[in-house]
Tab-separated table of C-alpha atoms and ligand atoms in Angstrom:
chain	number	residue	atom	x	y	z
A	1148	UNK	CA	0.000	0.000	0.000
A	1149	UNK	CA	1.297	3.332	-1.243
A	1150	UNK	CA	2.444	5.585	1.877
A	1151	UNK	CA	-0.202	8.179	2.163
A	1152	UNK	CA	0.585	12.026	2.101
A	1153	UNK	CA	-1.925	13.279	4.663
A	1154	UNK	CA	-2.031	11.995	8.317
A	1155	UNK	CA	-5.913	12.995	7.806
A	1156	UNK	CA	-8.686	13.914	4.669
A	1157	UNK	CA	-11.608	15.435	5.444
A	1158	UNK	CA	-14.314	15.309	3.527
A	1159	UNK	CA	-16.624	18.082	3.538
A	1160	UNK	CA	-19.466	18.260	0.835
A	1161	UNK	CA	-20.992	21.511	0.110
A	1162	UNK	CA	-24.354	22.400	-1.356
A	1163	UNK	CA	-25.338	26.501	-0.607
A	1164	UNK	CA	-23.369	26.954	2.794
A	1165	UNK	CA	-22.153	29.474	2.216
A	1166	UNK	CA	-22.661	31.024	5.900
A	1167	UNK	CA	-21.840	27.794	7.180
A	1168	UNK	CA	-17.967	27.188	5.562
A	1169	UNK	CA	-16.236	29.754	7.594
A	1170	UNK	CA	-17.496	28.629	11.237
A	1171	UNK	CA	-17.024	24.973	9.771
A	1172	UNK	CA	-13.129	26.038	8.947
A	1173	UNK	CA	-12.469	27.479	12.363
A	1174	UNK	CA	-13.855	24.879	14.303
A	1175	UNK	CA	-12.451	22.038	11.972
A	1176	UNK	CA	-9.103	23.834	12.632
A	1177	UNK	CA	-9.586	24.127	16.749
A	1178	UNK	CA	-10.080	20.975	16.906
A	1179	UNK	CA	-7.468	19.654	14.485
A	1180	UNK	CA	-4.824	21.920	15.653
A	1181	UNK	CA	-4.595	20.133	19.389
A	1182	UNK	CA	-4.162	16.514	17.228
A	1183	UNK	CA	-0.888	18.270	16.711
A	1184	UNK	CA	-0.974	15.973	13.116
A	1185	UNK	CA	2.170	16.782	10.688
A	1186	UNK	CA	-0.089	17.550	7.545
A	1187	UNK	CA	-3.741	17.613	7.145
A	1188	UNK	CA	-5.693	18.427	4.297
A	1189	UNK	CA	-9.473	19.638	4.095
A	1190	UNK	CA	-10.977	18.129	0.976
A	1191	UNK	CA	-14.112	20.520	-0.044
A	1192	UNK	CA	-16.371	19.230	-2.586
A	1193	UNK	CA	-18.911	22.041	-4.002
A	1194	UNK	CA	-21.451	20.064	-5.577
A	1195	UNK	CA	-22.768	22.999	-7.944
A	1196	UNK	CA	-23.759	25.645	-5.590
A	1197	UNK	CA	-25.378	28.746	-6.342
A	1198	UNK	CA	-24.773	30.951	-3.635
A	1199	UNK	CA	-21.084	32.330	-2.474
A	1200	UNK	CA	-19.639	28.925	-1.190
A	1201	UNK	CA	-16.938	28.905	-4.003
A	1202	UNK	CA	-15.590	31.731	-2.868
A	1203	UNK	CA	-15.857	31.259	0.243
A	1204	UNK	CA	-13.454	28.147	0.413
A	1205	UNK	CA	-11.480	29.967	-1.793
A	1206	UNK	CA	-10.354	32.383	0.177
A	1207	UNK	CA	-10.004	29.936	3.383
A	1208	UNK	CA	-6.153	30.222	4.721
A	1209	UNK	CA	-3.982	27.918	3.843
A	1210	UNK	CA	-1.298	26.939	6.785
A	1211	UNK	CA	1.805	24.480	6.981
A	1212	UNK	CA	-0.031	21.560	8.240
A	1213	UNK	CA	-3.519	22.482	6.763
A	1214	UNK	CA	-4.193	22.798	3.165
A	1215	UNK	CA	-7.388	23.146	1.928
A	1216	UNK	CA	-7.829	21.434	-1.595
A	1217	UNK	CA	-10.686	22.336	-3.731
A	1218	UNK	CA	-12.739	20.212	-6.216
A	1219	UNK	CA	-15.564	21.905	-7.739
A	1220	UNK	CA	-18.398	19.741	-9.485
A	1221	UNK	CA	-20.099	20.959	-12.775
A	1222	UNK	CA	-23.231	20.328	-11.327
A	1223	UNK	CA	-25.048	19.206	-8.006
A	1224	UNK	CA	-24.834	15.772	-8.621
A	1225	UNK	CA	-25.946	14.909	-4.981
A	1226	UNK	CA	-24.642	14.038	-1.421
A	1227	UNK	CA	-23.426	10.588	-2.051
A	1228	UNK	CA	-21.722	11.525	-4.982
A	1229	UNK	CA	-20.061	14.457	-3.725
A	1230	UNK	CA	-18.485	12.545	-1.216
A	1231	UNK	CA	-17.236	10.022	-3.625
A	1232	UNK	CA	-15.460	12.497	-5.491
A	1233	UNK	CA	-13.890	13.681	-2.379
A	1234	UNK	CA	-12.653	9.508	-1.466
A	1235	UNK	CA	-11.408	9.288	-5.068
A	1236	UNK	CA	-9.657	12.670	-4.671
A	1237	UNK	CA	-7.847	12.282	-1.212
A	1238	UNK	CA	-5.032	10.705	0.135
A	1239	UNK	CA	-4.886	10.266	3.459
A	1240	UNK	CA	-3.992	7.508	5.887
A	1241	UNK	CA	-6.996	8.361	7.922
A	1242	UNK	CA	-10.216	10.028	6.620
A	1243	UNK	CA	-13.206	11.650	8.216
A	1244	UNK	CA	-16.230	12.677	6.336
A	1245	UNK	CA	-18.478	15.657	8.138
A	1246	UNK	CA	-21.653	17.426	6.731
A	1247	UNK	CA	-20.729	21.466	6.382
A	1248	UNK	CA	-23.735	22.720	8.220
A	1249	UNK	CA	-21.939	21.633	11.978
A	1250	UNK	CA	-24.981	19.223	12.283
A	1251	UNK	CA	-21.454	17.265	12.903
A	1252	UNK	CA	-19.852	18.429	15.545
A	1253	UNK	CA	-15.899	19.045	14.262
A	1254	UNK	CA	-14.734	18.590	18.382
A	1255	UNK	CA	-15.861	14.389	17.554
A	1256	UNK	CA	-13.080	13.936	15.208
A	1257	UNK	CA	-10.493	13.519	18.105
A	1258	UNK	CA	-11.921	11.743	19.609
A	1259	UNK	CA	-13.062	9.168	16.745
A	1260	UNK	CA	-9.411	9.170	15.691
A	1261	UNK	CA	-8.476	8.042	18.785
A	1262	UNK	CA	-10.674	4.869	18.896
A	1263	UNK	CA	-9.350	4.366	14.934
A	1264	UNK	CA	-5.794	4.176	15.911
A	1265	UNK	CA	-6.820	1.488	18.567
A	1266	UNK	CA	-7.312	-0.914	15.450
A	1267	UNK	CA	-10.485	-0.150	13.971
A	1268	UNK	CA	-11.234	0.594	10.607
A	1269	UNK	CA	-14.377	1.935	10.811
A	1270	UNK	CA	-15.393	4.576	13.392
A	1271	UNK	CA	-19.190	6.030	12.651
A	1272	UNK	CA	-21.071	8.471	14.547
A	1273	UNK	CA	-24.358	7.621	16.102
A	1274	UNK	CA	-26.911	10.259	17.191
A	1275	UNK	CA	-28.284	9.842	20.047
A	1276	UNK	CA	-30.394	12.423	19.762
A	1277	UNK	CA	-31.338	15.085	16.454
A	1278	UNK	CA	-31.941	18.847	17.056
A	1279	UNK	CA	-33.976	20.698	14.543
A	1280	UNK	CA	-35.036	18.764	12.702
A	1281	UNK	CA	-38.555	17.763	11.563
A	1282	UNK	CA	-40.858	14.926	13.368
A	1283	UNK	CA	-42.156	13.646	10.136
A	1284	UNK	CA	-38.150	13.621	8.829
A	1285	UNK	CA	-37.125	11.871	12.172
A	1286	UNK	CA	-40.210	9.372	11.919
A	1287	UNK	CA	-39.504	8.720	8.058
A	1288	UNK	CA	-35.407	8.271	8.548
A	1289	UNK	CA	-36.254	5.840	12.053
A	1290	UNK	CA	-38.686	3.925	9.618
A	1291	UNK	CA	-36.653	3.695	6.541
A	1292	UNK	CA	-33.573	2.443	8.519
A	1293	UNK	CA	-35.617	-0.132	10.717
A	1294	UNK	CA	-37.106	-1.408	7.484
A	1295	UNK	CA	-33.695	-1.578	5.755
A	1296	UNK	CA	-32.028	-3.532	8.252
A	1297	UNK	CA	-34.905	-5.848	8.376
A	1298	UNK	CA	-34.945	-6.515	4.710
A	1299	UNK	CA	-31.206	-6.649	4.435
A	1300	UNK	CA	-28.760	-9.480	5.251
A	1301	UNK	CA	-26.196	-6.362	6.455
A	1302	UNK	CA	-25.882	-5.035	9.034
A	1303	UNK	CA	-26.525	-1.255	8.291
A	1304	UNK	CA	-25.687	0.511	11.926
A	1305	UNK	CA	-28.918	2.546	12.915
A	1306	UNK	CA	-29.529	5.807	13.060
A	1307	UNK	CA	-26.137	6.911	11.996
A	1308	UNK	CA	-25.888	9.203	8.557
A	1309	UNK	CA	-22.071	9.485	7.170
A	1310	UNK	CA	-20.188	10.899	9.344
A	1311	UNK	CA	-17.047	8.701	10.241
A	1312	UNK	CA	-13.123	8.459	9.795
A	1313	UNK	CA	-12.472	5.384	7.834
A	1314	UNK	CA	-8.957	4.269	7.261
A	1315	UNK	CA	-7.250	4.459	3.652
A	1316	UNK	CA	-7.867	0.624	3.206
A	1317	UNK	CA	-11.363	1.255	3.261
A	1318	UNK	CA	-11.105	4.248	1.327
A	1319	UNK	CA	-9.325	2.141	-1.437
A	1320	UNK	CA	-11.745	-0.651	-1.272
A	1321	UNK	CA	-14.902	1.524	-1.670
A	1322	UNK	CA	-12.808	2.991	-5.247
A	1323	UNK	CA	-13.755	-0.778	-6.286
A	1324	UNK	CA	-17.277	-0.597	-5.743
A	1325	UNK	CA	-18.074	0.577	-9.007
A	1326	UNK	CA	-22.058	0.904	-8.433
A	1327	UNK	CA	-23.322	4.093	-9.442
A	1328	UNK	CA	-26.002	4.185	-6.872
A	1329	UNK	CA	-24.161	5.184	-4.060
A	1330	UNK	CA	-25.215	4.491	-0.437
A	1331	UNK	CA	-22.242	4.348	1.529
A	1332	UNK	CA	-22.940	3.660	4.663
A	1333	UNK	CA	-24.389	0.279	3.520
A	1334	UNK	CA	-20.946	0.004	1.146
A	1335	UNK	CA	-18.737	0.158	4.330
A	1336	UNK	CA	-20.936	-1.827	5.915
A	1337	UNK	CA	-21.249	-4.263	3.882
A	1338	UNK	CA	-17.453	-4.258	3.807
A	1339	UNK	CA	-16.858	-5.601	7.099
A	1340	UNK	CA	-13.536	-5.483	8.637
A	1341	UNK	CA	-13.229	-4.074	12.715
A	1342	UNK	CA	-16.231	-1.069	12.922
A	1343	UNK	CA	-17.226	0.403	16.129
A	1344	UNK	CA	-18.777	3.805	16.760
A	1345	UNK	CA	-19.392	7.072	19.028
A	1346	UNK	CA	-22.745	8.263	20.436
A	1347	UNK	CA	-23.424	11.881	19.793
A	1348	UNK	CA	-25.703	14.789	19.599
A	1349	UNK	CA	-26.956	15.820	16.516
A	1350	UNK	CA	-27.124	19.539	16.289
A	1351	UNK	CA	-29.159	21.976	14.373
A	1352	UNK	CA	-27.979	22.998	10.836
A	1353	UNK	CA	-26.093	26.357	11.744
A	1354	UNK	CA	-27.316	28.251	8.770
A	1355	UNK	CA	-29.168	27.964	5.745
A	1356	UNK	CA	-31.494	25.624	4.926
A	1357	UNK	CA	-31.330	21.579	4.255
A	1358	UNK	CA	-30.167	20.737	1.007
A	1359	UNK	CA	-31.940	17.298	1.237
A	1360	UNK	CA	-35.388	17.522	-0.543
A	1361	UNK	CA	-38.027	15.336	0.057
A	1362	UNK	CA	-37.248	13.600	-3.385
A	1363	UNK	CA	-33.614	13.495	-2.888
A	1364	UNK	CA	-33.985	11.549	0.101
A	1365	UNK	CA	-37.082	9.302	-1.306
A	1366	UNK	CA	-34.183	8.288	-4.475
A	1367	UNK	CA	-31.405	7.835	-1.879
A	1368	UNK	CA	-33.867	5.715	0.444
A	1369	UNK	CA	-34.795	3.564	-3.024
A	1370	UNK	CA	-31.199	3.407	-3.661
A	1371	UNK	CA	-30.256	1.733	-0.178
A	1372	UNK	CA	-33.009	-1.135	-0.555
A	1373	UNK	CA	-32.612	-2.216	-3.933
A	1374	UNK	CA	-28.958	-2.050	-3.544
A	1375	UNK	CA	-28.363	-4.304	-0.433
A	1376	UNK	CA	-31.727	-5.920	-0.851
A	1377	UNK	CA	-34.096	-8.385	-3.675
A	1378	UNK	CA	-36.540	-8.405	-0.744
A	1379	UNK	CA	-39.049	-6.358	-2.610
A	1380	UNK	CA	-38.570	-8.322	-5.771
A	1381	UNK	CA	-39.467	-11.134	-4.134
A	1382	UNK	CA	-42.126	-9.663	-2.456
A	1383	UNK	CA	-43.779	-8.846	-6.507
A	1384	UNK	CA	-42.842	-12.799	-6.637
A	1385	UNK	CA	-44.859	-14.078	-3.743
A	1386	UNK	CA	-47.777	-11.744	-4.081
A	1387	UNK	CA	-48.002	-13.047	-7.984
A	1388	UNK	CA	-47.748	-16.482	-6.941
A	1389	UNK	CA	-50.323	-15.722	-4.031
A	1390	UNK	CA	-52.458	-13.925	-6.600
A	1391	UNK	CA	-52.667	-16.541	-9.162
A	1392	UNK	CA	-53.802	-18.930	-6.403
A	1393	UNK	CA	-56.736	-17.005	-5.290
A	1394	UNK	CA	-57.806	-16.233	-8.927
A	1395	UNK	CA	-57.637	-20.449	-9.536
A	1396	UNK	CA	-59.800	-20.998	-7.149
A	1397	UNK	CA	-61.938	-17.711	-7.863
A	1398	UNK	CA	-61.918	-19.295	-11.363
A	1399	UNK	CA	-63.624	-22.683	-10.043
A	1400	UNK	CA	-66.153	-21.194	-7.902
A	1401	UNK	CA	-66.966	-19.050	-11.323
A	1402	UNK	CA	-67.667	-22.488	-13.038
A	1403	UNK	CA	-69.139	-24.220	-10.455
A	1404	UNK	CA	-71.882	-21.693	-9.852
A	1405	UNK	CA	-71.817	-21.581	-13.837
A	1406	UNK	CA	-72.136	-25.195	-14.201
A	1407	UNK	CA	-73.882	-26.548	-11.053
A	1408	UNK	CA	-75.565	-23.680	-9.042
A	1409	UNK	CA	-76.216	-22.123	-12.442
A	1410	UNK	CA	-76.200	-18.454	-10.789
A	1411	UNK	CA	-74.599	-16.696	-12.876
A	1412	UNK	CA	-76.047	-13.235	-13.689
A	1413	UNK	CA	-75.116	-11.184	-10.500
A	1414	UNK	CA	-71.430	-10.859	-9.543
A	1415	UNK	CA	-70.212	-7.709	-11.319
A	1416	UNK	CA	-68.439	-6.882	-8.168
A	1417	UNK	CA	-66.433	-9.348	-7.256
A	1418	UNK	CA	-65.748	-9.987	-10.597
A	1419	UNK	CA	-64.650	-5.854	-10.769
A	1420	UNK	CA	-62.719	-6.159	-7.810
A	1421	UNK	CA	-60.724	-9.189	-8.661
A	1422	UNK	CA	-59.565	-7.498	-12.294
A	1423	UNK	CA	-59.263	-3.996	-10.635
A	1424	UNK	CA	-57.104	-6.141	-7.793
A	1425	UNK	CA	-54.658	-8.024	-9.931
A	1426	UNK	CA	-54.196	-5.428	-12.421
A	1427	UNK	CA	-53.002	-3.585	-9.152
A	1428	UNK	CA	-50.507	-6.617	-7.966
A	1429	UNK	CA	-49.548	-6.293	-11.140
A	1430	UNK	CA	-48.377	-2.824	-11.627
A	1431	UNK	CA	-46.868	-2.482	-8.239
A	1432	UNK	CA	-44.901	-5.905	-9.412
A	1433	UNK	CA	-43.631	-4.334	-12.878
A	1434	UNK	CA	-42.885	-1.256	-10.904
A	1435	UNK	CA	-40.246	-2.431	-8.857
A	1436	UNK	CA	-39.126	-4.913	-11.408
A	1437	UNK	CA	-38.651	-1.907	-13.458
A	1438	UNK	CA	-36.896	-0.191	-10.728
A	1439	UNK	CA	-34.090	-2.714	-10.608
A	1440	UNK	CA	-33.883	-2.869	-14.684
A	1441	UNK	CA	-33.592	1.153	-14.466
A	1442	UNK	CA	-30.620	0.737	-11.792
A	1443	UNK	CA	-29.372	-2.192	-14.111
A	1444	UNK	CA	-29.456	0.153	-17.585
A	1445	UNK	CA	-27.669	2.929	-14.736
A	1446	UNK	CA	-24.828	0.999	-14.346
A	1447	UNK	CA	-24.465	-0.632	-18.039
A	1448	UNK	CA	-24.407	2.813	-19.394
A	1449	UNK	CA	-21.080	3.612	-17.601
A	1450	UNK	CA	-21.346	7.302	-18.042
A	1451	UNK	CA	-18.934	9.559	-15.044
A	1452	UNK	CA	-20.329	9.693	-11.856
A	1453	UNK	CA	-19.130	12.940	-11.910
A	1454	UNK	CA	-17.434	15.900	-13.731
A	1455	UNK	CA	-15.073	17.907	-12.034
A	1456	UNK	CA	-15.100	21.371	-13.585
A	1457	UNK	CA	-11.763	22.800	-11.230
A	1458	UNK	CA	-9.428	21.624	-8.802
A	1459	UNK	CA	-6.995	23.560	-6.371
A	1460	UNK	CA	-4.296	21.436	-4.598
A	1461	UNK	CA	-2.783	23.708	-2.364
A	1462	UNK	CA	0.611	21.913	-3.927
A	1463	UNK	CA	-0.534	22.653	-7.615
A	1464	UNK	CA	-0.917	26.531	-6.971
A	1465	UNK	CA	2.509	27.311	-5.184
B	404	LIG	N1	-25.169	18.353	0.175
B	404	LIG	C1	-24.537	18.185	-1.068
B	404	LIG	N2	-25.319	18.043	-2.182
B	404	LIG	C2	-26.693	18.042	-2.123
B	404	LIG	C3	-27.315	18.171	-0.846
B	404	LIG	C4	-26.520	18.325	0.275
B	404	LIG	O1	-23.317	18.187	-1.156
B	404	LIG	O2	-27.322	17.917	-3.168
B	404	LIG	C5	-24.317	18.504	1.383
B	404	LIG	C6	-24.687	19.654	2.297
B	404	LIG	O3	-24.016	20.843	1.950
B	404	LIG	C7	-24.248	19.148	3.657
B	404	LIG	C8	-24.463	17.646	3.549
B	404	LIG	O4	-24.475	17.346	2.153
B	404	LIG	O5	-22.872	19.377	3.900
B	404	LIG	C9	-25.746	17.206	4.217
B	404	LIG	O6	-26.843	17.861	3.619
B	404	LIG	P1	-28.028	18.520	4.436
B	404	LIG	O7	-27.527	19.146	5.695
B	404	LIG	O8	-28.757	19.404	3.513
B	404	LIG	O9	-28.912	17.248	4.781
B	404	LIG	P2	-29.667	16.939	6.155
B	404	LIG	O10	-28.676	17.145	7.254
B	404	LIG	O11	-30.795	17.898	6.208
B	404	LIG	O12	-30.093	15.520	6.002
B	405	LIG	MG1	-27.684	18.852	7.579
């Protein structure tokens, strides 16, 4: 394994926060600073913002043993992905990744570091508890995660979002996990190796507001399950199979009251309800089929993940 050049990456995606990067810097930095590390770099990732966050970063000081390197998507390409362009464009023996908005406390890192260098390879974050944030988006994410592990033969730690310090080796591994729906927290699950974690607070975003819409987070949620899990494939499975059984024997009774009962004129309704229901078992079925064949077509297409439109190494610039 190549010798990395950073003692520590940080990875720091950044959709409109702009308010948010300067506090993020200075308490990033507080907290780094008494690590006493030789050389630690600050990998932010604007994922196409539209408000003054370039510049913002741009103007961040440099120092000795803190560089701050720069990649700037050409679009926002999402959360997930902006994070994967920071992994692919760090190199650090350890490396955290933070949200910008100080919903992730910097003053954790330390102390997550700590617990890393004790052997581990994974160190996530669990909240204990989450400030500010909605009921119905605390109900939904407590849901969606209790489902997911359910359905899934990994174990995906609950309520824990990405914020962690892996080490390089799982840094490299996830650059060979060429899916294009990224979910990374299952990933480095899924990976395996020593994982432990930290309980924490979840604060309130500082400033601005979430960059998570409802439909972002209803694709990302889609793109855990049918990436760790065939469960609801074989759920369109069993409820066909289930449904064809009922209709056979729906079908008999139809005959025998045909044949031997000879009623036959009434039953409009059930007959109504038992098309209207199958068509519906049906649809639901070729939806999520067609889920997995649109993930499939995804990742045949091989198209970028991302585009990078500008990068400043601190290196590159002197
Ligand atoms: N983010 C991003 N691209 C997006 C949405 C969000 O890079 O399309 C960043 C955002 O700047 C923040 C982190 O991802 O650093 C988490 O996003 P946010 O705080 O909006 O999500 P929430 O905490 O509300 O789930
Ligand atoms: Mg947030």
């Amino acid at each position: 394994m190549a010798q990395a050049k950073y003692s520590l990456s940080v990875i720091i995606p950044v959709y409109n926060e702009e308010d948010n990067v300067v506090p993020l810097y200075e308490r990033l930095a507080a907290a780094l600073s008494a690590l006493e590390l030789p050389l630690v770099e600050l990998v932010f990732v604007n994922d196409g913002s539209t408000d003054h966050t370039a510049e913002r970063i741009q103007k961040l000081p440099q120092t000795e043993t803190l560089h701050v390197n720069f990649i700037e998507l050409s679009r926002n390409f999402g959360h997930q992905v902006a994070v994967t362009a920071g992994l692919d464009n760090c190199d650090g023996r350890y490396v955290a990744i933070i949200d910008a908005d100080l919903q992730d406390p910097p003053e954790l890192i330390p102390e997550m570091l700590s617990k890393i260098k004790e052997g581990h390879d994974v160190v996530y974050a669990r909240r204990k508890v989450r400030k500010g944030e909605s009921w119905l988006k605390k109900a939904t994410a407590k849901m969606f995660y209790r489902i997911l592990s359910s359905i899934t033969s990994i174990d995906i730690p609950l309520d824990t979002g990405d914020f962690r310090v892996v080490t390089k080796r799982v840094v490299d591994v996830l650059k060979q996990m060429p899916e294009r729906e990224k979910f990374l927290r299952g990933q480095i699950a899924w990976m395996g190796f020593s994982q432990t974690y930290i309980e924490y607070e979840r604060d309130q975003r500082l400033s601005g507001d979430t960059g998570y819409t409802w439909r972002k987070m209803l694709r990302f949620a889609l793109d855990g399950i049918t990436s760790f899990s065939n469960f609801p494939l074989k759920v369109a499975t069993i409820s066909g199979f289930v449904m064809s059984f009922v209709s056979f024997l729906l079908m008999l009774y139809a005959l025998y009251s045909r044949f031997v009962l000879k009623v036959y004129e009434p039953g409009w309704t059930s007959l109504m309800l038992s098309v209207l229901f199958i068509g519906g078992i049906q649809l639901v079925s070729i939806g999520i089929i067609g889920e997995y064949i649109g993930r499939i077509s995804n990742n045949v297409k091989q198209r970028p993940l991302y585009l990078i439109k500008e990068k400043t190494n601190q290196d590159t610039e002197a």
